Coordinates of N, CA and C in Angstrom, one line a residue:
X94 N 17.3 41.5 10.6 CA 15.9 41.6 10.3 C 15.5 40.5 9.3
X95 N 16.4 40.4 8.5 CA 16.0 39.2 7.3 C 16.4 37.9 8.0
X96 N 17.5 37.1 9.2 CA 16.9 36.2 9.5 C 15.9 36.4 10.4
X97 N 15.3 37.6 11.2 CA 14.2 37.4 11.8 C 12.8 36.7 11.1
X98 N 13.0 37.8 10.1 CA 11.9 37.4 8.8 C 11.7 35.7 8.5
X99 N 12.8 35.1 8.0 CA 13.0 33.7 7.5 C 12.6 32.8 8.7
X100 N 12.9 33.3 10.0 CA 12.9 32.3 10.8 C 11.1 32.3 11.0
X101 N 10.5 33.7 11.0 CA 8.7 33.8 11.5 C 8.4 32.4 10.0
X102 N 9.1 33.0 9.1 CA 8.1 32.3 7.9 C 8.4 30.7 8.1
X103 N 9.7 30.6 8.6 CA 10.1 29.1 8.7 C 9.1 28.6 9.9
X104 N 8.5 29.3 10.9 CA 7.8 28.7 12.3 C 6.5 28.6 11.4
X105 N 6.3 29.2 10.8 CA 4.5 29.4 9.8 C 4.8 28.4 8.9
X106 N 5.4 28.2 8.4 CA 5.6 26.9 7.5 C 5.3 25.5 8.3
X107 N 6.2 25.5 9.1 CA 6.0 24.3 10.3 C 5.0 24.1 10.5
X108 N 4.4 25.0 11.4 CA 2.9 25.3 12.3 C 1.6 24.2 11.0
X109 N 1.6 25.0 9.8 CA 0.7 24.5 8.9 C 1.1 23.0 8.7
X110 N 2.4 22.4 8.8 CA 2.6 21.5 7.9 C 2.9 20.4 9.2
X111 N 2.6 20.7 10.3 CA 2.3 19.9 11.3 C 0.9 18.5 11.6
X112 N 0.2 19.0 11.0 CA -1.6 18.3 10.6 C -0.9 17.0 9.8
X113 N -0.7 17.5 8.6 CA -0.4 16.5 7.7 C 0.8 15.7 8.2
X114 N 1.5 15.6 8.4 CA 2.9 14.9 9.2 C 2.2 14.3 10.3
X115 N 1.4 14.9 11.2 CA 0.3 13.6 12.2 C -0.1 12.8 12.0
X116 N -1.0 13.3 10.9 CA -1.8 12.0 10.2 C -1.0 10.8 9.4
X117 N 0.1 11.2 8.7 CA 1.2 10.2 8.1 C 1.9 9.6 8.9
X118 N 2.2 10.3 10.3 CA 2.8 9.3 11.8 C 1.5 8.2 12.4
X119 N 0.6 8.7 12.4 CA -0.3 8.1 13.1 C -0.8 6.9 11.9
X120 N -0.6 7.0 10.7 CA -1.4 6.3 10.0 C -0.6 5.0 9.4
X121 N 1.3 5.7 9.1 CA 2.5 4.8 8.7 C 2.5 4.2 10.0
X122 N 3.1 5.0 11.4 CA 4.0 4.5 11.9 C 3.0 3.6 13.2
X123 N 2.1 3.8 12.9 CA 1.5 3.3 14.2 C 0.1 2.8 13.7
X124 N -0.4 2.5 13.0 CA -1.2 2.3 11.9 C -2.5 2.6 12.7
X125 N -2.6 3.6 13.1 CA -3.9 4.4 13.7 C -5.0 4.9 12.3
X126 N -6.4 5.0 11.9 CA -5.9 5.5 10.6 C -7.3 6.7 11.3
X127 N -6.9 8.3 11.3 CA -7.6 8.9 11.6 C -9.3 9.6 10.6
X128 N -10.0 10.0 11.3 CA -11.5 10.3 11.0 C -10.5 11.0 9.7
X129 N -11.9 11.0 8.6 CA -11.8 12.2 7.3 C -12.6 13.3 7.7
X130 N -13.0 13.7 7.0 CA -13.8 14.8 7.3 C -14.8 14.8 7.9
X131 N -15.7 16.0 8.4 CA -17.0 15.6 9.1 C -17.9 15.0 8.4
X132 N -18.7 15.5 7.2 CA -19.1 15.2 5.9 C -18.9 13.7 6.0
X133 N -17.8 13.3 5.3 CA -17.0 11.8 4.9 C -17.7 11.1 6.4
X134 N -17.2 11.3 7.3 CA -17.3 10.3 8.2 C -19.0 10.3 9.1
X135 N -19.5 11.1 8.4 CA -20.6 11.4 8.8 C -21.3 9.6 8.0
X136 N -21.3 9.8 7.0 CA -21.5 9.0 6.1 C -21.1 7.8 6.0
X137 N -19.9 7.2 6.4 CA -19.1 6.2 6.8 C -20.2 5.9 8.1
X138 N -20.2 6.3 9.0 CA -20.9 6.1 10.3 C -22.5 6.0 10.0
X139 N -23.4 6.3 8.9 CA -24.4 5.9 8.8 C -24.4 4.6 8.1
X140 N -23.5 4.3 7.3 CA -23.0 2.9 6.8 C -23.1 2.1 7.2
X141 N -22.1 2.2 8.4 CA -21.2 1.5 9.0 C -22.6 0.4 10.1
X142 N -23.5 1.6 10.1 CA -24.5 1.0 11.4 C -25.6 -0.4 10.8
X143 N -25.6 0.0 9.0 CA -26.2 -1.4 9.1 C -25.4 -2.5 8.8
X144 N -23.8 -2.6 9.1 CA -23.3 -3.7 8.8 C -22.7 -4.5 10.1
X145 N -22.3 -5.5 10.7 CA -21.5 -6.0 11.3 C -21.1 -6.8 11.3
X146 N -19.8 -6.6 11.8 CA -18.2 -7.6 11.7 C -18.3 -8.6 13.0
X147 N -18.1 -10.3 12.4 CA -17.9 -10.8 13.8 C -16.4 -11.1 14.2
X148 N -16.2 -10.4 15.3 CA -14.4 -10.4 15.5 C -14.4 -11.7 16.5
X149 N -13.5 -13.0 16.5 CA -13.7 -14.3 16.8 C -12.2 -13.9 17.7
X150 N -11.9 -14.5 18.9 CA -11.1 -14.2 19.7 C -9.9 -15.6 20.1
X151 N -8.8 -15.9 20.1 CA -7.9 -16.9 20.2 C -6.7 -16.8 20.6
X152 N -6.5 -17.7 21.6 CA -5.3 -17.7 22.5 C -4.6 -18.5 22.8
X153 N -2.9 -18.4 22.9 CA -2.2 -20.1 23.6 C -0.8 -19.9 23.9
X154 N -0.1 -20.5 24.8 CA 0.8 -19.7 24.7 C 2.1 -21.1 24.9
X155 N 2.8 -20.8 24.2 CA 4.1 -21.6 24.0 C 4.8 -22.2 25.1
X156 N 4.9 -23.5 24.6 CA 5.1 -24.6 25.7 C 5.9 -24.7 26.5
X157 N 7.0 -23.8 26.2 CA 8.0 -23.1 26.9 C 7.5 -22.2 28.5
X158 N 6.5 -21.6 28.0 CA 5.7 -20.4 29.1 C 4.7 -21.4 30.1
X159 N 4.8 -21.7 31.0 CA 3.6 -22.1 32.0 C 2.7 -21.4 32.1
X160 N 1.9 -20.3 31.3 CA 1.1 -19.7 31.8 C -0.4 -20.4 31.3
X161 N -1.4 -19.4 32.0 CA -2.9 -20.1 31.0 C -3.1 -18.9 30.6
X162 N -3.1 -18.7 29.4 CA -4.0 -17.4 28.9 C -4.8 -17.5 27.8
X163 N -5.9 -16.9 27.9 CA -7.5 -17.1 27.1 C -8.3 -16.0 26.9
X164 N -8.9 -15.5 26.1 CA -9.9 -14.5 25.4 C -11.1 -14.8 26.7
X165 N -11.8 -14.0 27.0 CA -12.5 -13.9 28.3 C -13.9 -14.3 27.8
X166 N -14.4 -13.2 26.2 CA -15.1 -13.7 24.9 C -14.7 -14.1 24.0
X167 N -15.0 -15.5 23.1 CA -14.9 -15.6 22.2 C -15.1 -15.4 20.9
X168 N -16.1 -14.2 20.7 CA -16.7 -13.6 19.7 C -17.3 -12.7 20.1
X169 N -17.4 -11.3 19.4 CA -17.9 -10.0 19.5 C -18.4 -9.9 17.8
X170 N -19.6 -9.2 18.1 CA -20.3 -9.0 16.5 C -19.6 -7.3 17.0
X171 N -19.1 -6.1 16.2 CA -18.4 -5.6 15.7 C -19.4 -4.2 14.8
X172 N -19.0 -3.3 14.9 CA -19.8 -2.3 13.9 C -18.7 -1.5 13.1
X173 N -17.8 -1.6 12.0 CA -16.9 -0.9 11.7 C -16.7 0.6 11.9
X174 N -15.7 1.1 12.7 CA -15.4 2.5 12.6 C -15.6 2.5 14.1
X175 N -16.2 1.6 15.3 CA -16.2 2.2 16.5 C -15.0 1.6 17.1
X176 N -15.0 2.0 18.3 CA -14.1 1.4 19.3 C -14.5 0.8 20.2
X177 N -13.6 -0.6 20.2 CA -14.2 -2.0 21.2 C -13.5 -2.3 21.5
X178 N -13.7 -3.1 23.0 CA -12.9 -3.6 23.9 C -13.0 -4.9 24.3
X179 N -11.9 -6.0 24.0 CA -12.0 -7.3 24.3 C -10.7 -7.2 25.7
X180 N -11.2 -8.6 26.8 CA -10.4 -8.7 27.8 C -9.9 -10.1 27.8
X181 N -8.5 -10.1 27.7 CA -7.9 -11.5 28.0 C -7.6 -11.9 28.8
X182 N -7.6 -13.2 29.7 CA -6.9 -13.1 30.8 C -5.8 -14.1 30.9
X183 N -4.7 -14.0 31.8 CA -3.9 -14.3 32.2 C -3.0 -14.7 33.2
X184 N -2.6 -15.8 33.5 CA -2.2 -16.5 34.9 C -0.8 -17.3 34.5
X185 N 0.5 -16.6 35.7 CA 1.3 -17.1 35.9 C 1.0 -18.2 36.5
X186 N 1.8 -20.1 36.3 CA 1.2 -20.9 37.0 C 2.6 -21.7 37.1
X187 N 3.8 -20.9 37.2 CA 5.1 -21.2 37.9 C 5.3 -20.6 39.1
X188 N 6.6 -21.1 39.5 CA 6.9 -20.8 41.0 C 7.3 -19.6 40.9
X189 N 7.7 -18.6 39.7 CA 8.6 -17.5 39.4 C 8.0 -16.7 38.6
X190 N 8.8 -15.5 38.9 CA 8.5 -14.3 38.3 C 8.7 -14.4 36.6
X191 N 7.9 -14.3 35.4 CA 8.2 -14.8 34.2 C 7.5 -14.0 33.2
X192 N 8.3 -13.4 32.0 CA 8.5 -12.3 30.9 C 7.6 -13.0 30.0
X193 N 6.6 -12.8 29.8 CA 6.3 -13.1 28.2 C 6.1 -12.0 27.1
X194 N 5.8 -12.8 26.2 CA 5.5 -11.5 24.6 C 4.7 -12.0 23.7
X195 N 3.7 -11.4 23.8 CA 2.5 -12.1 23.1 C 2.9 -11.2 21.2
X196 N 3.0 -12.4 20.5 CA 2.6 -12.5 19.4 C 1.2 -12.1 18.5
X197 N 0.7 -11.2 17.7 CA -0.7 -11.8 17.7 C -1.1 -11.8 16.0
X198 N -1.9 -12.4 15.8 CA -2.2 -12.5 13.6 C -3.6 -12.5 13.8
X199 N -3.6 -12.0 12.7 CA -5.1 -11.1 12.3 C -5.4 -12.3 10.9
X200 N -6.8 -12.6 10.9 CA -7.0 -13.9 9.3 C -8.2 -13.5 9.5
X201 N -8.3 -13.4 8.1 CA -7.7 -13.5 6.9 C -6.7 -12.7 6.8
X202 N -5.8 -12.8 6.1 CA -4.3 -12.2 6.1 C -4.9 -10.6 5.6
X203 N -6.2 -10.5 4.5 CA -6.2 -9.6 3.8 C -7.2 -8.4 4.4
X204 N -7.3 -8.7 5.8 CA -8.2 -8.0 7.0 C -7.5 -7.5 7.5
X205 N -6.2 -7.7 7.6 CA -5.3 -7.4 9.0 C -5.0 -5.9 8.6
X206 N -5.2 -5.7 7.5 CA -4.7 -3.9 7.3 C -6.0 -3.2 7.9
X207 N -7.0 -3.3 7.7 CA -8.4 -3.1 8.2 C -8.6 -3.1 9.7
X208 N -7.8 -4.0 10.5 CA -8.1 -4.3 11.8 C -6.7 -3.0 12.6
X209 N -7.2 -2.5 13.3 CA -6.4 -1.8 14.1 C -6.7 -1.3 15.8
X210 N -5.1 -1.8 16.2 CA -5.3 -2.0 17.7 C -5.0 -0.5 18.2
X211 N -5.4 -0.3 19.2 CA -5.6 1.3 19.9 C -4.6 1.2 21.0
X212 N -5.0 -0.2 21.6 CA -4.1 -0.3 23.2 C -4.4 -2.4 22.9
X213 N -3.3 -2.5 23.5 CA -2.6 -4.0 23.7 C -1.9 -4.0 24.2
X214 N -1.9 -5.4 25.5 CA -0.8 -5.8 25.6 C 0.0 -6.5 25.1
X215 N 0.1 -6.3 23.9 CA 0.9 -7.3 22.7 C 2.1 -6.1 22.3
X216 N 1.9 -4.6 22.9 CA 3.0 -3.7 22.2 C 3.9 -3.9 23.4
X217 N 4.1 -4.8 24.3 CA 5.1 -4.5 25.5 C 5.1 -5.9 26.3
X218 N 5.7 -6.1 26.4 CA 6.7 -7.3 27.3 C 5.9 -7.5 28.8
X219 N 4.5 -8.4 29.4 CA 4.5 -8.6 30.2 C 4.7 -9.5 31.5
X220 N 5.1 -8.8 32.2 CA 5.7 -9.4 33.6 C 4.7 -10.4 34.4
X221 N 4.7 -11.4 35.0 CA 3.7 -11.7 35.9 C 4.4 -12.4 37.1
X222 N 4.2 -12.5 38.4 CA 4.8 -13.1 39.0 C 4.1 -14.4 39.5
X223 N 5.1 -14.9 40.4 CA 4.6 -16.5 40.5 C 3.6 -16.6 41.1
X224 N 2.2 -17.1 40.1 CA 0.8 -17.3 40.2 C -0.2 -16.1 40.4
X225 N 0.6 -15.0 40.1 CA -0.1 -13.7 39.3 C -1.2 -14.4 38.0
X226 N -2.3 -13.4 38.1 CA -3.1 -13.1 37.1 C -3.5 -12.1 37.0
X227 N -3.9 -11.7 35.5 CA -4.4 -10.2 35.1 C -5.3 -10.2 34.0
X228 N -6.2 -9.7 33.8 CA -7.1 -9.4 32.9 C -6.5 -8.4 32.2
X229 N -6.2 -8.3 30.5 CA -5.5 -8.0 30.2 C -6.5 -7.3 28.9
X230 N -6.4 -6.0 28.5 CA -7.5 -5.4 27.6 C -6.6 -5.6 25.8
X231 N -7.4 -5.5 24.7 CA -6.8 -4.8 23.7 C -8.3 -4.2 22.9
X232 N -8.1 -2.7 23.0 CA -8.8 -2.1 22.2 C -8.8 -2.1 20.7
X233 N -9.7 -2.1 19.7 CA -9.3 -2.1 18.4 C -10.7 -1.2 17.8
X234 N -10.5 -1.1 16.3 CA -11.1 -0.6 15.8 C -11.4 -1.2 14.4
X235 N -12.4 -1.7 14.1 CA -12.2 -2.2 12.2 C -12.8 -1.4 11.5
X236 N -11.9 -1.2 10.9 CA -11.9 -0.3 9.6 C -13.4 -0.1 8.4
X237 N -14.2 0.7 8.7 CA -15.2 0.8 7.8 C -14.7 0.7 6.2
X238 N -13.2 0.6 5.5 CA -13.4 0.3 4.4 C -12.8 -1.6 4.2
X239 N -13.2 -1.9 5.3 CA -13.0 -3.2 5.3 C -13.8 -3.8 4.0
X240 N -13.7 -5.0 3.0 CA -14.4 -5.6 2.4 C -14.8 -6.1 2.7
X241 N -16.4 -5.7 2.1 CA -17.9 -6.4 2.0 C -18.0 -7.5 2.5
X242 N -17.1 -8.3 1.6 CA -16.8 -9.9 1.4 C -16.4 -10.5 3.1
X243 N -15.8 -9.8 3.5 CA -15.1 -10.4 5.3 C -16.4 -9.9 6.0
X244 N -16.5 -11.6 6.6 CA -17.9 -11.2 7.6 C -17.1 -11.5 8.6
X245 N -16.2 -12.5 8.9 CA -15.8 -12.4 10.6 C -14.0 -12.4 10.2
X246 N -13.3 -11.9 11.3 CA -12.2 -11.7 11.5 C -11.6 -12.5 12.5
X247 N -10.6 -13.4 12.8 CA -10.3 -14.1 13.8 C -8.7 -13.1 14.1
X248 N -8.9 -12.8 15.6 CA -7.7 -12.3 16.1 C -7.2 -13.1 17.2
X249 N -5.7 -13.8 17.1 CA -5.3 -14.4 17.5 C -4.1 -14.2 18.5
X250 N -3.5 -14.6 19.7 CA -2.3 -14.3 20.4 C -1.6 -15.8 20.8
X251 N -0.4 -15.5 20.5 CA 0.4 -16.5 21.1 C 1.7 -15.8 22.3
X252 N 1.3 -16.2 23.1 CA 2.6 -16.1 24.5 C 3.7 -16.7 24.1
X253 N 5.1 -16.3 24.5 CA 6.4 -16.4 24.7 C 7.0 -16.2 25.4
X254 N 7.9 -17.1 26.0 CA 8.5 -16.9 26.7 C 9.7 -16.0 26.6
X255 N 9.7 -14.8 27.4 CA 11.0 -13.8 26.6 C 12.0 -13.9 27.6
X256 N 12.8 -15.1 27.0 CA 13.9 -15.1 28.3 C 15.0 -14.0 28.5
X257 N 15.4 -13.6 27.5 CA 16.2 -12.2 28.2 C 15.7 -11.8 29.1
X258 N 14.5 -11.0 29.0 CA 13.7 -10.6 30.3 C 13.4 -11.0 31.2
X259 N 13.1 -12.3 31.5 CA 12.9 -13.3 33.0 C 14.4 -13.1 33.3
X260 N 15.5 -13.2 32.7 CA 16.6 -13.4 33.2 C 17.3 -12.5 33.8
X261 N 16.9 -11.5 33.6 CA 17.1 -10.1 34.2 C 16.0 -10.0 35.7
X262 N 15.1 -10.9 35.1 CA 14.6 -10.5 36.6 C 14.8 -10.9 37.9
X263 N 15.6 -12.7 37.4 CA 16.0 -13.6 38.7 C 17.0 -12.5 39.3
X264 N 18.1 -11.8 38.7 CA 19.0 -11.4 39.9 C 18.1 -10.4 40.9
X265 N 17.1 -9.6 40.5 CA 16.1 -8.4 41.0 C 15.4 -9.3 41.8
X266 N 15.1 -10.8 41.8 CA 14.6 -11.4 42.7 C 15.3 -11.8 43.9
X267 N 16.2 -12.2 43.5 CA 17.3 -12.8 44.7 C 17.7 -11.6 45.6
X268 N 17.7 -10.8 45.1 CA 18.2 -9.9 45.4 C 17.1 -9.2 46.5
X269 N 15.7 -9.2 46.5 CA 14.5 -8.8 46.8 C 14.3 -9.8 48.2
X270 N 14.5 -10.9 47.6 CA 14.1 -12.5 48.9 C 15.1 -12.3 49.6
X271 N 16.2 -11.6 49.6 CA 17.7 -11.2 50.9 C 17.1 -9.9 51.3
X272 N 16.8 -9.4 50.9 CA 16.1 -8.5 52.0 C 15.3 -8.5 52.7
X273 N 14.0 -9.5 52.6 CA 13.3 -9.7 53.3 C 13.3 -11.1 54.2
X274 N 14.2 -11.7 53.8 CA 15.0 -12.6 54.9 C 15.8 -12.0 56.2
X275 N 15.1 -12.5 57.6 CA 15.5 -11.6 58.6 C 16.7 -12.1 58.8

């Protein structure tokens, strides 16, 4: 009965102390930084409406990579605290199937904590094959306690070539072009 006891109080302990451990995952480890209160963010959000951020968009990709890839816009004016969506695009312009990994820097250096991505394809290794293109999204959010002083933000990408990855892919090619060889 007493470890039944310990164990209910041990699940009730947990249960409560689940909230806070989300917000510390979401905020350290993935640098998500979630709403405060209703109140708080109420207020943030009436702020937030007469200011805006111009977010400036930049792309190029390493001379190693044949690809062309480019911000679709080059600038979005920005309202801190919402969620926005810029589209990059991207074109394989080799004979072959080819891995890149986009890089990307936030400037001023002292914005980059402020600036936060939701979805990118900068968190994952993209594939394109020979003379594939894709329009390619990254959502972000800037930070309503961004400083005053920062009127535009330049987010930048650079492509790489990630040859581990292409190299893994030639034998999955060869291997693909014998099969469909009669």
């Amino acid at each position: 009965m007493v470890r039944l006891i310990g164990v209910a109080l041990g699940v009730f302990v947990l249960t409560f102390s689940l909230v806070p451990l989300y917000r510390i995952a979401c905020e350290k480890v993935f640098g998500v930084r979630l709403e405060r209160g209703a109140s708080q963010a109420g207020a943030q959000h009436v702020d937030s409406i007469k200011r805006t951020v111009r977010v400036e968009f930049d792309g190029g990709v390493n001379s190693k990579l044949p690809w062309a890839f480019h911000p679709e816009k080059l600038t979005m004016d920005v309202v801190p605290g919402e969620l926005n969506e810029a589209m990059y695009f991207a074109r394989n312009e080799s004979d072959r199937a080819l891995v890149g990994s986009a890089v990307p820097s936030v400037a001023p250096a002292r914005a980059s904590g402020y600036f936060n991505k939701t979805e990118c394809f900068c968190f994952t290794a993209q594939t394109l094959q020979a003379g594939e293109q894709r329009d390619m999204p990254v959502r972000f959010i800037v930070d309503p306690d961004l400083p005053a002083d920062v009127k535009t933000i330049t987010l930048s990408y650079t492509f790489y070539k990630n040859d581990a990855l292409t190299e893994q892919l030639a034998p999955a090619s060869a291997a693909t072009a014998a099969h469909a060889a009669p």
